[in-house]
Amino acid sequence: LSPVCLGSLRRAASINAEYMGLEKGSFELPKDFLNRPLILVGPGTGIAPCRSFCQQRHALKLKGRDVAPAVVFFGNRNRLKDFLHESDWEDMKKSSTVSHMFTAFSRDQDEKVYVTNHIREQRELVTGLLNSNAMVLVAGASGQMPRDVRAALVDTIDDQVAGRSGEAIIKQLERTYRYQSETWG
């Protein structure tokens, strides 16, 4: 461990703190994961696993490896308070690891804007990615958000795909692990 880590551990050991641990995530990633485009939806703390996926792809791309791009939908309350690691995201956009990043800061304007608004606005991009074998990974709070994101995707597909319902397509994506959600309370 580095001296910084050791110092932090010593300070933490001197206070009364509850046990904290790490748990394995629930995303099931296929062998060809790096070659599949991603649609990442990470409101709030849900951006953390999305960032990890993008960082891995970015590092490999900088080493000359071909990786598929990601489209990121991130939301939080305030840009200035909550858009952590913005420069990292900009670097990933410059390298095309992240082809698009749509941000929704719900408290920065009079009318609230959420990631679901951007998903619906980007219906052609989203359905084009789904037609290119993209995976959809949703991470964040387990309240209403996962249902709202799923509904936005169903609506988006209904608007863009003739002959099949968005609900049927999302169910197929879930069965084949191309649509996954990892949420917490």
Short mmCIF file of C-alpha atoms in Angstrom, two decimals:
data_model
loop_
_atom_site.label_atom_id
_atom_site.label_comp_id
_atom_site.label_asym_id
_atom_site.label_seq_id
_atom_site.Cartn_x
_atom_site.Cartn_y
_atom_site.Cartn_z
CA LEU A 1 0.00 0.00 0.00
CA SER A 2 1.11 3.53 -0.66
CA PRO A 3 1.94 5.89 2.24
CA VAL A 4 -1.25 7.83 1.47
CA CYS A 5 -3.38 4.70 1.76
CA LEU A 6 -1.65 3.63 4.96
CA GLY A 7 -2.19 7.05 6.51
CA SER A 8 -5.88 6.96 5.60
CA LEU A 9 -6.22 3.46 7.06
CA ARG A 10 -4.53 4.52 10.30
CA ARG A 11 -6.90 7.48 10.65
CA ALA A 12 -9.90 5.31 9.84
CA ALA A 13 -8.82 2.71 12.42
CA SER A 14 -8.80 5.37 15.13
CA ILE A 15 -12.49 6.23 14.67
CA ASN A 16 -15.57 4.18 15.38
CA ALA A 17 -16.62 3.07 11.91
CA GLU A 18 -18.87 0.31 10.64
CA TYR A 19 -17.36 -2.46 8.56
CA MET A 20 -17.30 -1.68 4.89
CA GLY A 21 -16.65 -4.22 2.21
CA LEU A 22 -16.78 -4.80 -1.50
CA GLU A 23 -19.32 -6.94 -3.25
CA LYS A 24 -19.11 -8.42 -6.71
CA GLY A 25 -21.38 -6.62 -9.14
CA SER A 26 -24.26 -8.38 -10.83
CA PHE A 27 -23.53 -7.46 -14.45
CA GLU A 28 -22.99 -10.53 -16.65
CA LEU A 29 -20.50 -9.50 -19.31
CA PRO A 30 -19.99 -11.63 -22.44
CA LYS A 31 -16.59 -12.60 -23.79
CA ASP A 32 -16.96 -10.12 -26.65
CA PHE A 33 -17.89 -7.30 -24.24
CA LEU A 34 -15.13 -4.95 -25.43
CA ASN A 35 -16.30 -5.31 -29.04
CA ARG A 36 -19.92 -4.45 -28.30
CA PRO A 37 -21.21 -0.90 -28.26
CA LEU A 38 -22.60 0.13 -24.89
CA ILE A 39 -25.53 2.23 -23.83
CA LEU A 40 -24.74 3.15 -20.24
CA VAL A 41 -27.32 4.78 -18.00
CA GLY A 42 -25.91 5.92 -14.67
CA PRO A 43 -27.80 8.54 -12.69
CA GLY A 44 -26.19 9.58 -9.41
CA THR A 45 -23.80 7.03 -7.98
CA GLY A 46 -24.77 4.70 -10.82
CA ILE A 47 -22.16 6.47 -12.91
CA ALA A 48 -19.38 4.64 -11.02
CA PRO A 49 -19.68 1.24 -12.77
CA CYS A 50 -20.29 3.03 -16.09
CA ARG A 51 -17.08 4.98 -15.59
CA SER A 52 -15.18 1.77 -14.84
CA PHE A 53 -16.32 0.18 -18.09
CA CYS A 54 -15.33 3.29 -20.03
CA GLN A 55 -11.96 3.61 -18.25
CA GLN A 56 -11.08 0.03 -19.16
CA ARG A 57 -11.94 0.63 -22.80
CA HIS A 58 -10.09 3.96 -22.81
CA ALA A 59 -6.89 2.40 -21.40
CA LEU A 60 -7.00 -0.39 -23.98
CA LYS A 61 -7.68 2.07 -26.79
CA LEU A 62 -4.67 4.15 -25.76
CA LYS A 63 -2.60 0.97 -26.13
CA GLY A 64 -3.84 0.54 -29.70
CA ARG A 65 -6.57 -2.00 -29.12
CA ASP A 66 -9.86 -1.75 -30.96
CA VAL A 67 -12.82 -1.34 -28.63
CA ALA A 68 -16.42 -0.47 -29.34
CA PRO A 69 -17.64 2.95 -28.21
CA ALA A 70 -20.02 3.74 -25.39
CA VAL A 71 -22.89 6.18 -25.19
CA VAL A 72 -23.38 7.49 -21.66
CA PHE A 73 -26.50 8.97 -20.08
CA PHE A 74 -25.59 10.57 -16.74
CA GLY A 75 -27.83 12.53 -14.44
CA ASN A 76 -27.59 14.21 -11.09
CA ARG A 77 -28.84 17.36 -9.40
CA ASN A 78 -26.20 20.02 -10.06
CA ARG A 79 -23.40 20.14 -12.62
CA LEU A 80 -20.98 22.08 -10.41
CA LYS A 81 -21.50 19.88 -7.34
CA ASP A 82 -22.11 16.50 -8.91
CA PHE A 83 -20.21 16.18 -12.19
CA LEU A 84 -17.15 14.51 -10.73
CA HIS A 85 -14.31 13.48 -13.03
CA GLU A 86 -15.58 15.70 -15.85
CA SER A 87 -12.07 15.98 -17.31
CA ASP A 88 -11.80 12.17 -17.45
CA TRP A 89 -15.05 12.03 -19.41
CA GLU A 90 -13.73 14.70 -21.78
CA ASP A 91 -10.57 12.63 -22.37
CA MET A 92 -12.68 9.56 -23.11
CA LYS A 93 -14.80 11.57 -25.55
CA LYS A 94 -11.68 12.90 -27.31
CA SER A 95 -10.43 9.35 -27.85
CA SER A 96 -13.92 8.26 -29.03
CA THR A 97 -14.10 5.67 -26.26
CA VAL A 98 -17.25 7.57 -25.32
CA SER A 99 -18.90 8.60 -28.56
CA HIS A 100 -21.65 10.61 -26.86
CA MET A 101 -22.32 11.74 -23.31
CA PHE A 102 -25.70 13.15 -22.43
CA THR A 103 -25.93 14.86 -19.06
CA ALA A 104 -29.08 15.77 -17.17
CA PHE A 105 -28.73 18.02 -14.15
CA SER A 106 -32.24 18.23 -12.79
CA ARG A 107 -31.82 21.27 -10.53
CA ASP A 108 -29.79 23.54 -12.82
CA GLN A 109 -32.82 24.99 -14.63
CA ASP A 110 -36.47 25.68 -13.87
CA GLU A 111 -37.78 22.62 -15.69
CA LYS A 112 -36.30 19.36 -14.40
CA VAL A 113 -34.39 17.29 -16.95
CA TYR A 114 -33.63 13.61 -16.39
CA VAL A 115 -31.71 10.92 -18.28
CA THR A 116 -35.04 9.57 -19.52
CA ASN A 117 -35.63 12.85 -21.37
CA HIS A 118 -32.32 12.41 -23.20
CA ILE A 119 -32.98 8.74 -23.98
CA ARG A 120 -36.23 9.71 -25.68
CA GLU A 121 -34.56 12.63 -27.51
CA GLN A 122 -31.82 10.30 -28.78
CA ARG A 123 -34.22 7.62 -30.04
CA GLU A 124 -32.49 7.22 -33.42
CA LEU A 125 -29.06 6.86 -31.85
CA VAL A 126 -30.34 4.40 -29.23
CA THR A 127 -32.21 2.18 -31.69
CA GLY A 128 -29.28 2.30 -34.12
CA LEU A 129 -26.97 1.05 -31.37
CA LEU A 130 -29.43 -1.69 -30.39
CA ASN A 131 -29.49 -2.78 -34.03
CA SER A 132 -25.66 -2.95 -33.84
CA ASN A 133 -25.76 -5.50 -30.99
CA ALA A 134 -25.25 -2.92 -28.22
CA MET A 135 -25.69 -3.80 -24.57
CA VAL A 136 -27.72 -1.60 -22.24
CA LEU A 137 -26.37 -1.38 -18.69
CA VAL A 138 -28.35 0.60 -16.12
CA ALA A 139 -26.89 1.34 -12.68
CA GLY A 140 -28.01 3.43 -9.74
CA ALA A 141 -30.71 3.85 -7.12
CA SER A 142 -33.34 1.13 -6.96
CA GLY A 143 -36.35 3.43 -6.58
CA GLN A 144 -38.31 4.69 -9.58
CA MET A 145 -35.26 5.23 -11.82
CA PRO A 146 -34.89 1.69 -13.25
CA ARG A 147 -38.60 1.55 -14.17
CA ASP A 148 -38.46 5.02 -15.73
CA VAL A 149 -35.37 4.16 -17.80
CA ARG A 150 -36.94 0.91 -18.98
CA ALA A 151 -40.16 2.75 -19.92
CA ALA A 152 -38.14 5.39 -21.84
CA LEU A 153 -36.39 2.64 -23.80
CA VAL A 154 -39.68 0.88 -24.54
CA ASP A 155 -41.15 4.20 -25.78
CA THR A 156 -38.03 4.87 -27.85
CA ILE A 157 -38.21 1.48 -29.54
CA ASP A 158 -41.98 1.82 -30.09
CA ASP A 159 -41.33 5.12 -31.91
CA GLN A 160 -38.55 3.72 -34.10
CA VAL A 161 -39.22 0.03 -34.79
CA ALA A 162 -42.18 -1.07 -36.88
CA GLY A 163 -43.75 -4.47 -36.42
CA ARG A 164 -42.55 -5.28 -32.88
CA SER A 165 -43.39 -3.73 -29.56
CA GLY A 166 -40.70 -2.06 -27.50
CA GLU A 167 -41.74 -4.21 -24.55
CA ALA A 168 -41.15 -7.42 -26.52
CA ILE A 169 -37.74 -6.19 -27.69
CA ILE A 170 -36.65 -5.17 -24.17
CA LYS A 171 -37.78 -8.57 -22.82
CA GLN A 172 -35.69 -10.27 -25.51
CA LEU A 173 -32.70 -8.08 -24.61
CA GLU A 174 -33.15 -9.03 -20.94
CA ARG A 175 -33.31 -12.75 -21.75
CA THR A 176 -30.08 -12.50 -23.74
CA TYR A 177 -28.34 -10.32 -21.09
CA ARG A 178 -28.10 -7.37 -23.48
CA TYR A 179 -30.24 -5.32 -21.09
CA GLN A 180 -29.10 -5.48 -17.48
CA SER A 181 -29.78 -3.42 -14.43
CA GLU A 182 -27.71 -3.22 -11.25
CA THR A 183 -29.45 -1.11 -8.65
CA TRP A 184 -29.18 -0.55 -4.94
CA GLY A 185 -31.26 1.05 -2.19
#
